[in-house]
XYZ file of C-alpha atoms in Angstrom:
514
model
C 75.197 105.299 80.988
C 74.212 107.700 83.755
C 76.728 108.405 86.451
C 75.649 109.960 89.696
C 76.494 109.896 93.357
C 74.474 108.944 96.413
C 75.157 110.793 99.662
C 75.460 108.667 102.790
C 75.174 109.508 106.454
C 78.352 109.233 108.485
C 78.320 108.176 112.122
C 81.634 108.335 113.952
C 82.553 106.015 116.811
C 84.764 106.311 119.845
C 88.432 105.431 119.549
C 89.112 101.726 119.261
C 91.940 101.925 121.789
C 93.670 104.503 123.883
C 96.843 105.689 122.179
C 99.891 106.049 124.396
C 100.884 109.481 125.608
C 103.999 111.099 124.214
C 107.022 111.137 126.490
C 109.580 113.954 126.802
C 112.278 113.737 124.125
C 114.813 115.506 121.976
C 114.771 115.355 118.163
C 117.988 115.742 116.151
C 117.511 116.258 112.404
C 120.545 115.601 110.212
C 120.267 117.399 106.872
C 118.347 120.234 108.510
C 119.163 122.782 105.803
C 117.562 120.584 103.148
C 114.234 120.757 101.373
C 112.617 117.877 103.276
C 113.195 119.488 106.662
C 111.674 122.792 105.622
C 108.802 121.546 103.443
C 107.714 118.591 105.562
C 109.381 117.991 108.911
C 109.259 121.402 110.586
C 105.648 122.148 109.486
C 104.643 118.669 110.692
C 106.314 119.142 114.059
C 104.639 122.531 114.435
C 101.238 121.004 113.608
C 101.777 118.447 116.375
C 102.775 121.249 118.749
C 99.702 123.291 117.767
C 97.463 120.250 118.366
C 99.118 119.662 121.773
C 100.344 116.243 120.651
C 104.038 116.899 121.194
C 105.261 116.278 124.738
C 105.474 119.379 126.918
C 109.192 118.856 127.389
C 111.000 118.612 124.076
C 113.739 120.174 121.991
C 114.684 120.045 118.304
C 118.228 120.388 116.981
C 118.822 120.949 113.288
C 122.231 119.880 112.058
C 123.839 120.337 108.644
C 127.000 121.610 106.975
C 125.369 124.932 106.143
C 126.844 127.707 108.305
C 123.746 128.806 110.189
C 123.107 129.481 113.862
C 120.053 129.253 116.138
C 118.740 132.636 115.045
C 118.998 131.981 111.303
C 117.444 128.519 111.601
C 114.561 129.815 113.720
C 113.949 132.651 111.275
C 113.807 130.209 108.383
C 111.387 127.957 110.254
C 109.101 130.914 111.013
C 109.306 131.869 107.335
C 108.169 128.456 106.127
C 105.333 128.351 108.702
C 104.147 131.736 107.453
C 104.441 130.597 103.837
C 102.294 127.552 104.620
C 99.723 129.703 106.456
C 100.140 127.899 109.750
C 97.890 129.366 112.488
C 98.735 131.377 115.617
C 101.836 133.544 115.271
C 102.346 133.730 119.032
C 102.411 129.938 119.263
C 104.921 129.803 116.411
C 107.298 132.022 118.363
C 106.806 129.794 121.375
C 107.545 126.721 119.225
C 110.825 128.020 117.812
C 112.137 128.636 121.330
C 112.529 124.841 121.448
C 114.588 124.844 118.214
C 118.387 124.979 117.949
C 120.987 124.564 115.249
C 124.518 123.218 115.030
C 126.701 123.450 111.961
C 128.439 120.086 111.627
C 130.666 118.449 109.087
C 129.730 114.847 109.796
C 133.252 113.619 109.018
C 134.657 115.878 111.756
C 134.679 114.120 115.188
C 134.901 117.478 116.973
C 131.698 118.676 115.306
C 129.818 115.620 116.575
C 131.303 116.098 120.055
C 129.998 119.671 120.033
C 126.569 118.359 119.044
C 126.692 115.797 121.869
C 127.518 118.529 124.408
C 124.575 120.628 123.192
C 122.242 117.620 123.465
C 123.249 117.106 127.111
C 122.692 120.784 127.902
C 119.272 120.841 126.240
C 118.262 117.574 127.848
C 118.711 119.236 131.239
C 117.177 122.549 130.178
C 114.040 121.010 128.617
C 113.804 117.996 130.960
C 113.734 115.587 128.029
C 114.627 112.563 130.197
C 117.429 111.561 127.776
C 114.970 110.142 125.227
C 116.200 110.933 121.727
C 115.121 110.630 118.079
C 117.716 110.897 115.331
C 116.105 111.793 112.011
C 118.296 111.094 108.972
C 117.068 113.574 106.344
C 120.346 113.463 104.435
C 120.988 111.616 101.183
C 121.006 107.868 101.785
C 124.664 107.668 100.724
C 125.572 109.425 103.993
C 123.700 107.016 106.292
C 126.378 104.344 106.798
C 129.232 106.737 107.447
C 127.173 108.940 109.746
C 125.947 105.950 111.744
C 129.545 104.788 112.239
C 130.671 108.249 113.321
C 127.796 108.609 115.789
C 128.537 105.180 117.247
C 132.240 106.020 117.579
C 131.314 109.258 119.372
C 129.106 107.297 121.781
C 125.980 109.127 120.586
C 124.069 106.129 119.262
C 123.823 102.606 120.648
C 121.595 99.642 121.335
C 119.255 100.334 124.237
C 118.853 97.254 126.393
C 116.250 98.746 128.696
C 112.977 100.533 127.981
C 114.101 103.943 129.241
C 115.674 106.155 128.227
C 114.937 105.233 124.611
C 116.654 106.049 121.336
C 114.941 105.879 117.922
C 116.461 106.448 114.474
C 114.339 107.459 111.473
C 115.632 106.809 107.952
C 114.142 108.410 104.854
C 113.823 106.567 101.558
C 115.538 105.534 99.412
C 116.812 102.823 101.737
C 119.655 101.660 99.520
C 119.994 101.771 95.735
C 119.546 98.052 95.088
C 119.408 94.759 96.989
C 123.130 94.644 97.735
C 123.333 98.239 99.032
C 120.156 97.816 101.114
C 121.594 94.713 102.781
C 124.885 96.471 103.423
C 123.112 99.491 104.918
C 120.978 97.305 107.183
C 124.082 95.464 108.338
C 125.765 98.754 109.270
C 122.710 100.054 111.114
C 122.021 96.847 113.012
C 125.584 96.744 114.314
C 124.740 99.698 116.536
C 120.935 99.635 116.804
C 118.279 96.994 117.414
C 115.558 96.574 114.792
C 113.030 97.865 117.346
C 114.915 101.188 117.348
C 114.893 101.572 113.543
C 112.076 103.483 111.821
C 112.276 103.261 108.011
C 109.785 105.840 106.880
C 107.482 105.614 103.872
C 105.187 108.618 104.086
C 102.481 106.860 102.018
C 101.824 104.607 105.006
C 101.032 107.655 107.107
C 98.233 108.808 104.811
C 94.816 108.532 106.414
C 93.290 106.831 103.372
C 96.019 104.185 103.280
C 95.476 103.372 106.956
C 91.742 103.143 106.315
C 92.160 100.172 103.960
C 92.627 97.896 106.979
C 89.683 99.406 108.821
C 87.485 99.080 105.727
C 88.387 95.430 105.169
C 88.480 94.087 108.692
C 85.842 96.202 110.489
C 83.095 95.439 107.934
C 81.659 92.023 107.111
C 80.338 92.694 103.611
C 83.596 92.942 101.640
C 86.102 90.554 103.241
C 84.216 87.414 102.039
C 84.501 88.791 98.474
C 88.178 89.754 98.810
C 89.582 86.876 96.770
C 90.052 85.330 93.328
C 86.470 84.058 93.182
C 84.999 87.557 93.002
C 87.835 89.942 92.095
C 88.930 90.061 88.462
C 91.999 92.288 88.890
C 93.422 95.201 90.885
C 94.821 98.478 89.514
C 97.114 100.747 91.517
C 97.875 104.145 89.987
C 100.178 106.891 91.271
C 100.416 109.709 88.753
C 102.041 113.127 88.951
C 101.738 116.197 86.756
C 105.089 117.421 88.043
C 108.316 116.731 86.224
C 111.654 116.021 87.833
C 111.738 119.599 89.228
C 114.762 120.215 91.514
C 115.548 116.500 92.035
C 117.423 115.817 88.784
C 120.669 114.869 90.525
C 118.968 112.156 92.565
C 116.249 111.154 90.134
C 118.391 110.512 87.071
C 120.346 107.934 89.068
C 117.170 106.386 90.445
C 114.306 106.419 87.955
C 110.651 105.709 88.567
C 111.060 102.036 89.420
C 113.389 102.774 92.329
C 111.704 106.031 93.324
C 108.104 104.761 93.521
C 107.752 101.005 93.105
C 110.302 99.603 95.548
C 108.612 101.506 98.369
C 105.250 103.243 97.864
C 103.674 100.961 95.259
C 104.982 97.795 96.899
C 103.551 98.883 100.241
C 100.114 99.620 98.753
C 100.028 96.241 97.012
C 100.864 94.254 100.141
C 98.394 96.275 102.201
C 95.543 95.397 99.817
C 96.513 91.728 99.471
C 97.470 90.818 103.056
C 95.573 88.399 105.270
C 94.012 89.587 108.500
C 96.473 89.707 111.426
C 95.240 87.966 114.568
C 95.816 91.213 116.429
C 96.271 94.822 115.337
C 99.895 94.866 116.448
C 103.032 95.812 114.565
C 104.704 92.379 114.417
C 101.648 90.490 113.183
C 100.776 93.264 110.739
C 104.301 93.188 109.256
C 104.305 89.382 109.186
C 101.166 89.299 107.029
C 102.488 91.920 104.617
C 105.736 90.004 104.272
C 103.864 86.796 103.419
C 102.265 88.570 100.465
C 105.604 89.921 99.253
C 107.102 86.450 99.612
C 104.335 84.999 97.404
C 104.875 87.422 94.497
C 105.779 85.425 91.403
C 109.156 86.070 89.821
C 108.913 87.464 86.294
C 110.300 85.035 83.683
C 113.325 86.571 81.934
C 112.008 85.571 78.517
C 108.648 87.295 79.177
C 109.724 90.576 80.762
C 108.047 92.665 78.024
C 104.704 91.099 78.945
C 105.049 92.288 82.549
C 107.088 95.505 82.509
C 106.941 98.756 80.504
C 109.073 101.888 80.769
C 108.527 105.407 79.501
C 110.097 108.849 79.484
C 108.118 112.052 79.003
C 108.579 114.407 76.096
C 107.346 117.935 75.397
C 103.665 118.626 75.967
C 101.091 120.551 77.965
C 99.905 120.265 81.542
C 96.618 122.147 81.555
C 97.305 125.397 79.699
C 101.025 125.323 80.434
C 103.690 124.163 78.001
C 106.283 121.885 79.554
C 109.550 120.521 78.232
C 110.785 116.966 77.836
C 112.657 115.223 80.653
C 115.933 115.480 78.752
C 115.507 119.248 78.576
C 114.944 119.655 82.326
C 117.703 121.365 84.277
C 120.381 118.937 85.427
C 119.243 116.029 83.232
C 121.730 114.619 80.672
C 120.554 115.259 77.100
C 120.634 111.539 76.249
C 119.368 110.182 79.562
C 117.789 106.721 79.441
C 116.198 107.075 82.876
C 112.527 106.071 82.973
C 109.978 108.580 84.260
C 107.109 106.090 83.898
C 106.818 102.412 84.737
C 104.012 99.863 84.579
C 104.099 96.357 86.062
C 101.892 93.309 86.056
C 102.294 91.324 89.276
C 100.915 87.894 90.168
C 100.654 86.510 93.695
C 100.950 82.764 94.162
C 98.757 82.051 97.157
C 95.246 80.613 97.610
C 93.532 83.999 97.924
C 95.024 85.689 94.855
C 96.068 82.923 92.477
C 95.292 84.102 88.930
C 94.346 87.684 89.906
C 96.699 90.205 88.247
C 97.744 93.386 90.017
C 98.510 96.154 87.520
C 100.697 98.983 88.821
C 101.531 102.199 87.001
C 103.272 105.357 88.101
C 104.790 108.256 86.232
C 105.624 111.924 85.992
C 104.063 114.561 83.736
C 100.863 112.554 83.376
C 97.380 113.901 82.722
C 96.613 114.788 86.308
C 97.826 114.044 89.811
C 96.194 111.211 91.725
C 96.918 108.082 93.705
C 94.299 105.388 93.963
C 93.657 101.668 94.291
C 90.834 100.222 92.194
C 89.456 96.757 92.984
C 87.726 95.496 89.817
C 85.173 92.801 90.607
C 84.179 90.168 88.066
C 81.372 90.890 85.604
C 77.983 89.224 85.939
C 78.171 85.835 84.196
C 74.725 86.023 82.551
C 72.071 88.639 81.726
C 68.559 87.712 82.773
C 67.241 90.897 81.105
C 66.358 90.071 77.507
C 66.886 93.629 76.226
C 70.251 94.076 77.935
C 73.368 92.421 76.566
C 76.056 91.169 78.879
C 78.549 93.833 77.760
C 76.110 96.562 78.847
C 76.709 95.687 82.499
C 79.679 97.447 83.984
C 81.620 95.480 86.596
C 81.574 96.791 90.157
C 84.675 98.782 91.069
C 85.707 99.631 94.624
C 88.083 102.595 94.634
C 90.306 103.823 97.433
C 91.271 107.376 96.493
C 94.507 108.090 98.349
C 94.917 111.632 96.985
C 93.498 114.116 96.123
C 89.782 114.202 97.133
C 90.480 111.376 99.539
C 87.669 108.879 99.910
C 86.173 105.475 99.103
C 83.768 104.864 96.223
C 81.797 101.859 94.954
C 80.244 101.686 91.499
C 77.136 99.580 90.929
C 74.330 99.122 88.386
C 70.697 100.226 88.796
C 67.585 100.714 86.683
C 66.829 104.181 85.328
C 63.346 105.479 86.235
C 60.747 105.095 83.477
C 58.807 102.465 81.535
C 61.783 101.247 79.498
C 64.501 98.969 80.765
C 67.572 101.200 80.886
C 70.562 100.667 83.122
C 72.642 103.271 84.933
C 76.035 103.172 86.619
C 76.000 104.882 89.989
C 78.612 105.628 92.627
C 78.148 105.176 96.341
C 80.850 106.790 98.380
C 82.233 109.455 100.628
C 85.197 111.767 100.831
C 86.955 112.568 104.073
C 86.542 116.319 103.886
C 82.753 116.253 103.632
C 82.135 113.193 105.777
C 84.226 114.054 108.814
C 84.385 117.829 108.385
C 87.819 117.948 109.922
C 91.342 118.433 108.690
C 93.210 115.192 108.215
C 96.473 114.687 110.016
C 99.260 114.760 107.439
C 101.402 111.648 106.901
C 104.530 113.151 108.443
C 102.594 114.303 111.485
C 101.202 110.797 111.954
C 104.542 109.067 111.507
C 106.540 111.481 113.661
C 103.975 111.042 116.415
C 104.174 107.249 116.123
C 107.963 107.408 116.317
C 107.793 109.422 119.550
C 105.311 106.886 120.922
C 107.486 103.944 119.859
C 104.889 102.488 117.482
C 106.492 100.813 114.423
C 103.209 99.719 112.816
C 103.326 102.232 109.947
C 107.043 101.935 109.270
C 108.863 99.425 107.079
C 110.528 96.370 108.541
C 113.968 95.131 107.468
C 112.715 91.975 105.717
C 110.196 93.960 103.651
C 112.908 96.320 102.417
C 115.030 93.376 101.365
C 112.309 91.399 99.614
C 111.002 94.430 97.718
C 114.532 95.228 96.522
C 114.986 91.594 95.542
C 111.959 91.800 93.229
C 112.829 95.223 91.787
C 116.509 94.341 91.351
C 115.560 91.336 89.218
C 113.931 93.795 86.792
C 116.749 96.340 87.002
C 119.296 93.678 86.007
C 117.466 93.353 82.690
C 116.616 97.030 82.358
C 118.559 97.592 79.112
C 116.549 94.855 77.383
C 113.294 96.527 78.445
C 114.100 100.072 77.320
C 112.288 101.103 74.133
C 114.434 102.060 71.144
C 113.263 105.665 71.289
C 113.037 107.979 74.293
C 110.954 110.035 74.950
C 107.997 107.778 74.167
C 105.044 109.608 75.713
C 103.804 113.167 75.574
C 103.609 115.255 78.759
C 99.944 115.541 79.729
C 99.050 112.076 78.399
C 98.549 108.873 80.386
C 101.895 107.350 79.503
C 103.387 105.305 76.644
C 101.450 102.973 74.389
C 103.569 99.993 75.490
C 102.000 100.289 78.960
C 98.578 99.646 77.415
C 99.797 96.407 75.864
C 100.588 94.937 79.284
C 96.962 95.133 80.347
C 95.328 94.762 76.925
C 96.970 91.385 76.356
C 94.775 90.135 79.231
C 91.622 91.623 77.666
C 91.493 94.540 80.125
C 92.169 98.272 80.028
C 93.461 100.935 82.373
C 90.800 102.748 84.348
C 89.748 106.095 82.902
C 89.783 109.266 85.005
């Protein structure tokens, strides 16, 4: 088979609708001395400032137990911006003049009172109009207690009127299982309305993920085929070459199923399978995604091995580099049974998808890093070409590459030039970098901007958190039965354990090659 690529011309259009302007506000980041704040949040906020997308009047307060002050925090922010090669040093210095820091032990009422006093002072100084965003970048175990303390201090409450507004952003994981997620939601919704709560899943902020809706519902050629009559199956892959790195403490208590499937993978699945909302508005969009999640078939307890596979990486090589097994990583117990790889087969019981399997796989220390959704269409039912057998025709595959080399690609069959009847597989597609010749807005930039604007479209609603945990928890309850006798069971640098292949091979299919 010949594989090639056909370039296409890109024509951009005007904006579909005018996005709302950002209003003055203050941003308080709890857990400000942590990795997330420095790797993601502060660079994202600076990028918004650089692009003139932040409001003119704003302030940022970092809060954590670490004994820093304004000067130290600002110096660290400048250091990370330099490390990430962010442009315009003079603008960076201007940006950090809006940044402050308060050391706070969250169990100390006086510390929170001091933070509240600072917020009032900065609100006047920066003319922030009392609008506030609380960003919870702490471990999720702190959320409930911190919410209670903030409510007791009068710093967080339900806002009955439109202005001033108060938004609260919560990082994943949102709970550890169904029971803890429900308990956490109950605590939060005692003091906040659902419209004030922004549960963040950074995958939903990725440009390529957002484009799935545009691709499906702004083009007429694919939506009529987006069903069980034409689609054979769907594969969703999220692979990493990285190991557990510095997250051993969290990860060994979570595992791949909690870390990736309950949120990222579940969101991608529902996005692909949802019906068209009547309007492109947050409530209708979330309603349609929830309907998909609600239609996911429960996995029979006596057939779990046919639907679920776990793995844990061993020694191996990533490129030219030797890497050690998960159990040898720093902070990981030597006999850990935590999975670093998971594969699922999911069926959706509704008219559109009945009988179409969705195969999901995600793991660490795999062959290379990528996230993509592959829609495998059905094969041609009959060959009219006498010299070509049916198995010589490759089925059409529509691929949404989420990362890296973001783009959309469609494979199709064509005749090779020449007197003989030879067939070739070709790819029609584009990648964002070449097509639009512009830097994509990062997911945190997009989501932070939406939070300031009060747009909950790309965040996760309460009922979706609960129903995804309900499905994952049903597997976790039987986790011991699913664990293979021997861990590790796949080599670092491979594509995962052999048992993952059996899940898809039993249906006469195979995982997509890369």
